[in-house]
CSV table of N, CA and C in Angstrom, one decimal:
chain,number,residue,atom,x,y,z
A,1052,GLN,N,110.2,147.0,61.3
A,1052,GLN,CA,109.2,146.5,61.6
A,1052,GLN,C,109.0,144.9,61.3
A,1053,VAL,N,108.7,144.3,62.3
A,1053,VAL,CA,109.0,142.7,62.0
A,1053,VAL,C,107.8,142.7,60.8
A,1054,LYS,N,108.5,141.1,60.2
A,1054,LYS,CA,107.8,140.5,58.8
A,1054,LYS,C,108.1,138.9,58.6
A,1055,LEU,N,107.5,138.5,58.9
A,1055,LEU,CA,107.9,136.9,58.5
A,1055,LEU,C,106.4,136.2,57.2
A,1056,VAL,N,107.0,136.2,56.1
A,1056,VAL,CA,106.3,136.3,54.7
A,1056,VAL,C,106.6,134.7,54.5
A,1057,GLU,N,105.4,133.6,54.9
A,1057,GLU,CA,105.5,132.6,54.1
A,1057,GLU,C,105.1,132.4,52.5
A,1058,SER,N,106.0,131.5,52.1
A,1058,SER,CA,105.1,131.1,50.5
A,1058,SER,C,105.5,129.6,50.1
A,1059,GLY,N,104.9,128.8,49.1
A,1059,GLY,CA,105.1,127.9,48.4
A,1059,GLY,C,104.0,127.0,48.9
A,1060,GLY,N,102.9,127.5,49.0
A,1060,GLY,CA,101.5,127.1,49.6
A,1060,GLY,C,100.9,126.6,48.4
A,1061,GLY,N,99.8,125.8,48.4
A,1061,GLY,CA,99.3,125.4,46.9
A,1061,GLY,C,98.3,123.2,47.3
A,1062,LEU,N,97.7,123.5,46.2
A,1062,LEU,CA,97.1,122.2,46.0
A,1062,LEU,C,97.7,121.3,45.4
A,1063,VAL,N,98.5,120.2,46.5
A,1063,VAL,CA,98.9,118.9,45.9
A,1063,VAL,C,98.2,117.8,46.1
A,1064,GLN,N,98.4,116.8,45.4
A,1064,GLN,CA,97.8,115.2,45.4
A,1064,GLN,C,98.6,114.8,46.5
A,1065,PRO,N,98.3,114.1,47.0
A,1065,PRO,CA,98.2,113.0,48.5
A,1065,PRO,C,99.5,112.4,47.5
A,1066,GLY,N,100.2,112.0,48.7
A,1066,GLY,CA,101.8,111.4,48.4
A,1066,GLY,C,102.7,112.2,47.5
A,1067,GLY,N,102.2,113.6,47.5
A,1067,GLY,CA,103.0,114.4,46.4
A,1067,GLY,C,103.5,115.0,47.6
A,1068,SER,N,104.4,116.5,47.0
A,1068,SER,CA,105.8,117.5,47.6
A,1068,SER,C,105.5,118.7,47.4
A,1069,LEU,N,105.8,119.1,48.4
A,1069,LEU,CA,106.1,120.8,48.3
A,1069,LEU,C,107.1,121.5,49.4
A,1070,ARG,N,107.7,122.4,48.9
A,1070,ARG,CA,108.6,123.0,50.0
A,1070,ARG,C,107.5,124.7,50.3
A,1071,LEU,N,107.4,124.8,51.7
A,1071,LEU,CA,107.5,126.1,52.2
A,1071,LEU,C,108.7,126.9,52.1
A,1072,SER,N,108.7,128.1,52.0
A,1072,SER,CA,109.6,129.4,52.7
A,1072,SER,C,108.8,130.4,53.2
A,1073,CYS,N,109.8,130.9,54.2
A,1073,CYS,CA,109.3,132.2,55.3
A,1073,CYS,C,110.9,132.7,55.0
A,1074,ALA,N,110.4,134.0,54.7
A,1074,ALA,CA,111.3,135.2,54.3
A,1074,ALA,C,111.0,135.9,56.4
A,1075,ALA,N,111.9,136.8,56.4
A,1075,ALA,CA,112.0,137.3,57.8
A,1075,ALA,C,113.1,138.4,57.9
A,1076,SER,N,112.3,139.3,58.1
A,1076,SER,CA,113.2,140.8,58.2
A,1076,SER,C,112.9,142.1,59.5
A,1077,GLY,N,113.7,142.4,60.2
A,1077,GLY,CA,112.9,143.6,61.4
A,1077,GLY,C,113.4,143.3,62.3
A,1078,PHE,N,114.8,141.9,62.5
A,1078,PHE,CA,114.8,141.4,64.0
A,1078,PHE,C,116.1,140.4,63.7
A,1079,THR,N,117.0,139.9,64.7
A,1079,THR,CA,117.7,139.5,64.8
A,1079,THR,C,118.1,137.9,64.5
A,1080,PHE,N,117.1,137.6,63.1
A,1080,PHE,CA,116.9,135.8,62.9
A,1080,PHE,C,117.8,135.2,63.5
A,1081,SER,N,119.2,135.4,63.3
A,1081,SER,CA,119.8,133.9,64.0
A,1081,SER,C,119.7,134.0,65.4
A,1082,ARG,N,119.4,134.8,66.1
A,1082,ARG,CA,119.3,134.5,67.7
A,1082,ARG,C,117.5,134.3,67.9
A,1083,HIS,N,117.2,134.1,67.3
A,1083,HIS,CA,115.8,133.4,67.4
A,1083,HIS,C,115.4,131.3,66.8
A,1084,VAL,N,114.6,131.1,67.6
A,1084,VAL,CA,114.3,129.4,67.0
A,1084,VAL,C,113.1,130.0,66.4
A,1085,MET,N,113.0,129.2,64.9
A,1085,MET,CA,112.3,129.2,64.4
A,1085,MET,C,111.5,127.5,63.9
A,1086,SER,N,110.3,128.3,63.5
A,1086,SER,CA,109.2,127.3,64.1
A,1086,SER,C,108.3,127.1,63.1
A,1087,TRP,N,107.6,126.0,62.4
A,1087,TRP,CA,106.4,125.6,61.5
A,1087,TRP,C,105.1,125.6,62.6
A,1088,TYR,N,103.8,126.2,63.1
A,1088,TYR,CA,103.2,125.4,63.3
A,1088,TYR,C,102.2,125.2,61.7
A,1089,ARG,N,100.7,125.0,62.0
A,1089,ARG,CA,99.7,124.8,61.2
A,1089,ARG,C,98.3,124.7,62.1
A,1090,LYS,N,97.3,124.5,61.3
A,1090,LYS,CA,95.6,125.2,62.1
A,1090,LYS,C,95.2,124.4,60.6
A,1091,ALA,N,94.5,123.3,60.8
A,1091,ALA,CA,93.6,123.0,60.0
A,1091,ALA,C,92.6,122.8,60.6
A,1092,PRO,N,91.1,123.0,59.4
A,1092,PRO,CA,90.0,123.3,59.9
A,1092,PRO,C,89.0,122.5,61.1
A,1093,GLY,N,88.7,123.0,62.2
A,1093,GLY,CA,87.7,122.8,62.7
A,1093,GLY,C,89.3,122.0,63.9
A,1094,LYS,N,90.3,122.7,63.8
A,1094,LYS,CA,91.5,121.6,64.8
A,1094,LYS,C,92.1,123.3,65.3
A,1095,GLU,N,92.7,123.5,66.7
A,1095,GLU,CA,93.3,124.4,66.7
A,1095,GLU,C,94.7,124.3,66.2
A,1096,ARG,N,95.7,124.9,66.3
A,1096,ARG,CA,97.0,125.3,66.0
A,1096,ARG,C,97.9,124.3,66.9
A,1097,GLU,N,98.9,123.9,65.9
A,1097,GLU,CA,99.8,122.8,66.2
A,1097,GLU,C,100.7,122.6,65.8
A,1098,PHE,N,101.9,122.4,66.9
A,1098,PHE,CA,103.5,122.4,66.1
A,1098,PHE,C,103.8,121.3,65.3
A,1099,VAL,N,104.3,122.1,64.3
A,1099,VAL,CA,105.1,121.1,63.7
A,1099,VAL,C,106.3,120.5,63.7
A,1100,SER,N,107.4,121.7,63.7
A,1100,SER,CA,108.8,121.7,63.7
A,1100,SER,C,109.5,123.1,63.9
A,1101,SER,N,110.2,122.6,64.1
A,1101,SER,CA,111.5,123.7,64.6
A,1101,SER,C,112.7,123.3,64.8
A,1102,VAL,N,113.7,124.8,64.7
A,1102,VAL,CA,115.1,124.9,64.2
A,1102,VAL,C,115.6,125.6,64.8
A,1103,THR,N,116.8,125.4,65.9
A,1103,THR,CA,117.8,126.4,66.4
A,1103,THR,C,118.8,127.0,65.6
A,1104,SER,N,118.9,127.7,66.5
A,1104,SER,CA,120.2,128.9,65.4
A,1104,SER,C,121.6,127.8,65.2
A,1105,ALA,N,121.6,126.5,65.9
A,1105,ALA,CA,122.6,125.8,65.8
A,1105,ALA,C,122.0,124.2,65.0
A,1106,SER,N,121.1,124.6,64.4
A,1106,SER,CA,120.5,123.9,63.3
A,1106,SER,C,120.2,122.7,64.1
A,1107,THR,N,119.3,122.9,65.6
A,1107,THR,CA,118.7,121.3,65.6
A,1107,THR,C,117.4,121.3,65.5
A,1108,THR,N,116.9,120.1,65.3
A,1108,THR,CA,115.5,120.0,64.6
A,1108,THR,C,114.6,119.4,65.9
A,1109,ASN,N,113.4,120.2,65.9
A,1109,ASN,CA,112.2,119.2,66.0
A,1109,ASN,C,111.3,118.8,65.4
A,1110,TYR,N,110.4,117.6,65.6
A,1110,TYR,CA,109.3,117.5,64.8
A,1110,TYR,C,108.3,116.7,65.8
A,1111,VAL,N,107.0,117.5,65.0
A,1111,VAL,CA,106.0,115.9,65.6
A,1111,VAL,C,106.3,114.8,65.3
A,1112,ASP,N,105.5,114.2,65.7
A,1112,ASP,CA,105.4,112.4,65.4
A,1112,ASP,C,105.2,112.3,64.8
A,1113,SER,N,104.3,113.2,63.9
A,1113,SER,CA,103.0,112.9,62.5
A,1113,SER,C,103.7,112.8,61.4
A,1114,VAL,N,105.2,113.9,61.5
A,1114,VAL,CA,105.5,114.1,60.6
A,1114,VAL,C,107.1,113.9,60.4
A,1115,LYS,N,107.4,113.0,61.3
A,1115,LYS,CA,108.8,112.6,62.1
A,1115,LYS,C,109.0,112.2,60.1
A,1116,GLY,N,110.5,112.1,59.2
A,1116,GLY,CA,110.6,111.2,58.1
A,1116,GLY,C,109.8,111.5,56.3
A,1117,ARG,N,108.9,112.4,57.7
A,1117,ARG,CA,107.8,112.4,56.4
A,1117,ARG,C,108.7,114.9,55.7
A,1118,PHE,N,108.2,115.6,56.5
A,1118,PHE,CA,109.4,117.0,56.5
A,1118,PHE,C,110.5,117.4,56.6
A,1119,THR,N,111.1,117.8,56.4
A,1119,THR,CA,112.6,118.4,56.8
A,1119,THR,C,112.6,120.0,57.0
A,1120,ILE,N,112.9,120.5,57.8
A,1120,ILE,CA,113.4,122.2,58.4
A,1120,ILE,C,114.3,122.9,58.2
A,1121,SER,N,114.7,123.2,57.6
A,1121,SER,CA,116.3,123.8,57.9
A,1121,SER,C,116.1,126.0,57.8
A,1122,ARG,N,117.0,126.0,57.8
A,1122,ARG,CA,117.3,128.1,57.6
A,1122,ARG,C,118.3,127.8,56.7
A,1123,ASP,N,118.5,128.6,56.9
A,1123,ASP,CA,119.7,129.6,56.0
A,1123,ASP,C,119.8,131.4,56.5
A,1124,ASN,N,120.6,131.4,57.7
A,1124,ASN,CA,120.9,132.7,58.7
A,1124,ASN,C,121.7,133.7,57.7
A,1125,ALA,N,122.4,133.2,56.3
A,1125,ALA,CA,122.8,134.4,56.0
A,1125,ALA,C,121.7,134.8,54.5
A,1126,LYS,N,120.5,133.9,54.9
A,1126,LYS,CA,119.2,135.1,53.3
A,1126,LYS,C,118.3,135.5,54.9
A,1127,ASN,N,117.9,135.0,55.6
A,1127,ASN,CA,117.4,134.9,56.6
A,1127,ASN,C,116.2,134.4,56.6
A,1128,MET,N,116.6,133.4,56.1
A,1128,MET,CA,115.0,132.3,55.8
A,1128,MET,C,114.7,130.9,56.1
A,1129,VAL,N,113.9,129.9,56.8
A,1129,VAL,CA,113.4,128.7,57.0
A,1129,VAL,C,112.6,128.5,56.0
A,1130,PHE,N,112.5,126.9,56.0
A,1130,PHE,CA,111.9,126.1,55.3
A,1130,PHE,C,111.3,125.3,55.9
A,1131,LEU,N,110.5,124.7,54.9
A,1131,LEU,CA,110.0,123.3,55.3
A,1131,LEU,C,109.3,122.3,54.2
A,1132,GLN,N,110.3,121.4,54.0
A,1132,GLN,CA,110.3,120.5,52.9
A,1132,GLN,C,109.5,119.2,52.8
A,1133,MET,N,108.3,119.3,52.5
A,1133,MET,CA,106.9,118.0,53.1
A,1133,MET,C,107.2,117.1,51.6
A,1134,TYR,N,106.8,115.9,52.3
A,1134,TYR,CA,107.1,114.2,51.0
A,1134,TYR,C,106.3,114.3,51.8
A,1135,SER,N,105.4,113.1,50.4
A,1135,SER,CA,104.1,111.7,51.0
A,1135,SER,C,103.5,112.7,51.9
A,1136,LEU,N,102.5,114.2,51.3
A,1136,LEU,CA,101.6,114.5,52.0
A,1136,LEU,C,100.5,114.2,52.0
A,1137,ASN,N,99.9,113.7,52.8
A,1137,ASN,CA,98.2,113.5,52.5
A,1137,ASN,C,97.2,114.1,53.2
A,1138,SER,N,95.8,114.0,53.4
A,1138,SER,CA,95.0,115.0,53.4
A,1138,SER,C,95.0,115.2,54.9
A,1139,GLU,N,95.3,114.9,56.3
A,1139,GLU,CA,96.0,115.0,57.6
A,1139,GLU,C,97.1,116.8,57.4
A,1140,ASP,N,97.3,116.6,56.3
A,1140,ASP,CA,98.3,117.9,56.1
A,1140,ASP,C,98.0,118.8,56.5
A,1141,THR,N,96.2,119.1,54.9
A,1141,THR,CA,95.9,120.2,54.9
A,1141,THR,C,95.7,121.1,56.1
A,1142,ALA,N,96.2,122.1,55.8
A,1142,ALA,CA,96.0,123.6,57.0
A,1142,ALA,C,96.6,124.3,56.5
A,1143,VAL,N,96.4,125.7,57.2
A,1143,VAL,CA,96.9,127.0,57.0
A,1143,VAL,C,98.7,126.2,57.8
A,1144,TYR,N,99.9,127.2,56.9
A,1144,TYR,CA,101.2,127.0,57.6
A,1144,TYR,C,101.8,128.1,57.8
A,1145,TYR,N,101.8,128.3,59.5
A,1145,TYR,CA,102.2,129.5,59.9
A,1145,TYR,C,104.1,129.6,60.3
A,1146,CYS,N,104.9,130.3,59.7
A,1146,CYS,CA,105.9,130.3,60.3
A,1146,CYS,C,105.7,131.6,61.9
A,1147,ASN,N,107.4,131.2,63.0
A,1147,ASN,CA,106.9,131.3,64.1
A,1147,ASN,C,108.6,131.4,64.4
A,1148,ALA,N,108.9,132.9,64.8
A,1148,ALA,CA,110.2,133.5,65.2
A,1148,ALA,C,110.3,133.5,66.5
A,1149,ASN,N,110.9,132.5,67.6
A,1149,ASN,CA,111.0,133.0,68.6
A,1149,ASN,C,112.0,132.9,69.9
A,1150,SER,N,112.0,134.1,71.4
A,1150,SER,CA,113.1,134.3,71.2
A,1150,SER,C,112.9,134.3,73.5
A,1151,MET,N,114.0,135.2,74.3
A,1151,MET,CA,113.2,135.1,75.2
A,1151,MET,C,112.5,136.5,75.5
A,1152,ASP,N,112.7,136.9,74.9
A,1152,ASP,CA,111.8,138.0,74.8
A,1152,ASP,C,110.9,138.7,73.4
A,1153,SER,N,110.3,137.6,73.1
A,1153,SER,CA,109.7,138.2,71.6
A,1153,SER,C,109.1,136.9,70.7
A,1154,ASP,N,107.9,137.1,69.8
A,1154,ASP,CA,107.2,135.9,69.1
A,1154,ASP,C,106.4,136.6,68.2
A,1155,TYR,N,106.8,136.2,67.1
A,1155,TYR,CA,106.3,136.5,66.0
A,1155,TYR,C,105.7,135.5,65.2
A,1156,TRP,N,105.2,135.9,64.5
A,1156,TRP,CA,103.8,135.6,63.4
A,1156,TRP,C,103.4,136.1,61.9
A,1157,GLY,N,104.0,134.7,60.9
A,1157,GLY,CA,103.2,135.6,59.7
A,1157,GLY,C,102.3,135.6,59.5
A,1158,GLN,N,101.3,135.6,58.4
A,1158,GLN,CA,100.4,135.3,58.0
A,1158,GLN,C,99.8,133.9,57.6
A,1159,GLY,N,100.4,133.2,56.8
A,1159,GLY,CA,100.4,131.7,57.0
A,1159,GLY,C,100.0,131.1,55.7
A,1160,THR,N,100.6,130.7,54.8
A,1160,THR,CA,100.5,130.0,53.7
A,1160,THR,C,99.8,128.6,53.5
A,1161,GLN,N,98.2,128.9,52.4
A,1161,GLN,CA,97.2,127.7,52.4
A,1161,GLN,C,98.1,126.0,52.0
A,1162,VAL,N,98.0,125.1,52.2
A,1162,VAL,CA,98.7,123.9,51.7
A,1162,VAL,C,97.3,123.4,51.7
A,1163,THR,N,96.7,122.2,51.0
A,1163,THR,CA,95.1,121.7,50.3
A,1163,THR,C,96.4,120.0,50.0
A,1164,VAL,N,95.6,118.5,50.4
A,1164,VAL,CA,95.8,117.8,49.6
A,1164,VAL,C,95.0,117.6,49.6
A,1165,SER,N,95.0,117.2,48.1
A,1165,SER,CA,93.8,116.7,47.7
A,1165,SER,C,94.0,115.7,46.1
A,1166,SER,N,92.7,115.1,46.0
A,1166,SER,CA,92.6,114.2,44.6
A,1166,SER,C,92.0,114.8,43.8
């Protein structure tokens, strides 16, 4: 069965950092584009970042220069390193795996940025 398990979320002060991890299993990880999405209270799910099997990356404008996505195909893991966090980054962060014929989602990990 397909599993995507996020970890690394928590409470952090404004200006702080967190590193999110997503452990994948049950599918051919290296053939999927891996992405992070987030959903803040009262807002719709938002694309944050993606990385292809060739390590080509994309970011939403609001996180460019602050977040870095990476993947380790040998470990079937994807990461999101987050710096300079602010209150607008508070959300549940979801790991996504996408290919031509599949679209998988994790359960999410909570990131709360507050003083």
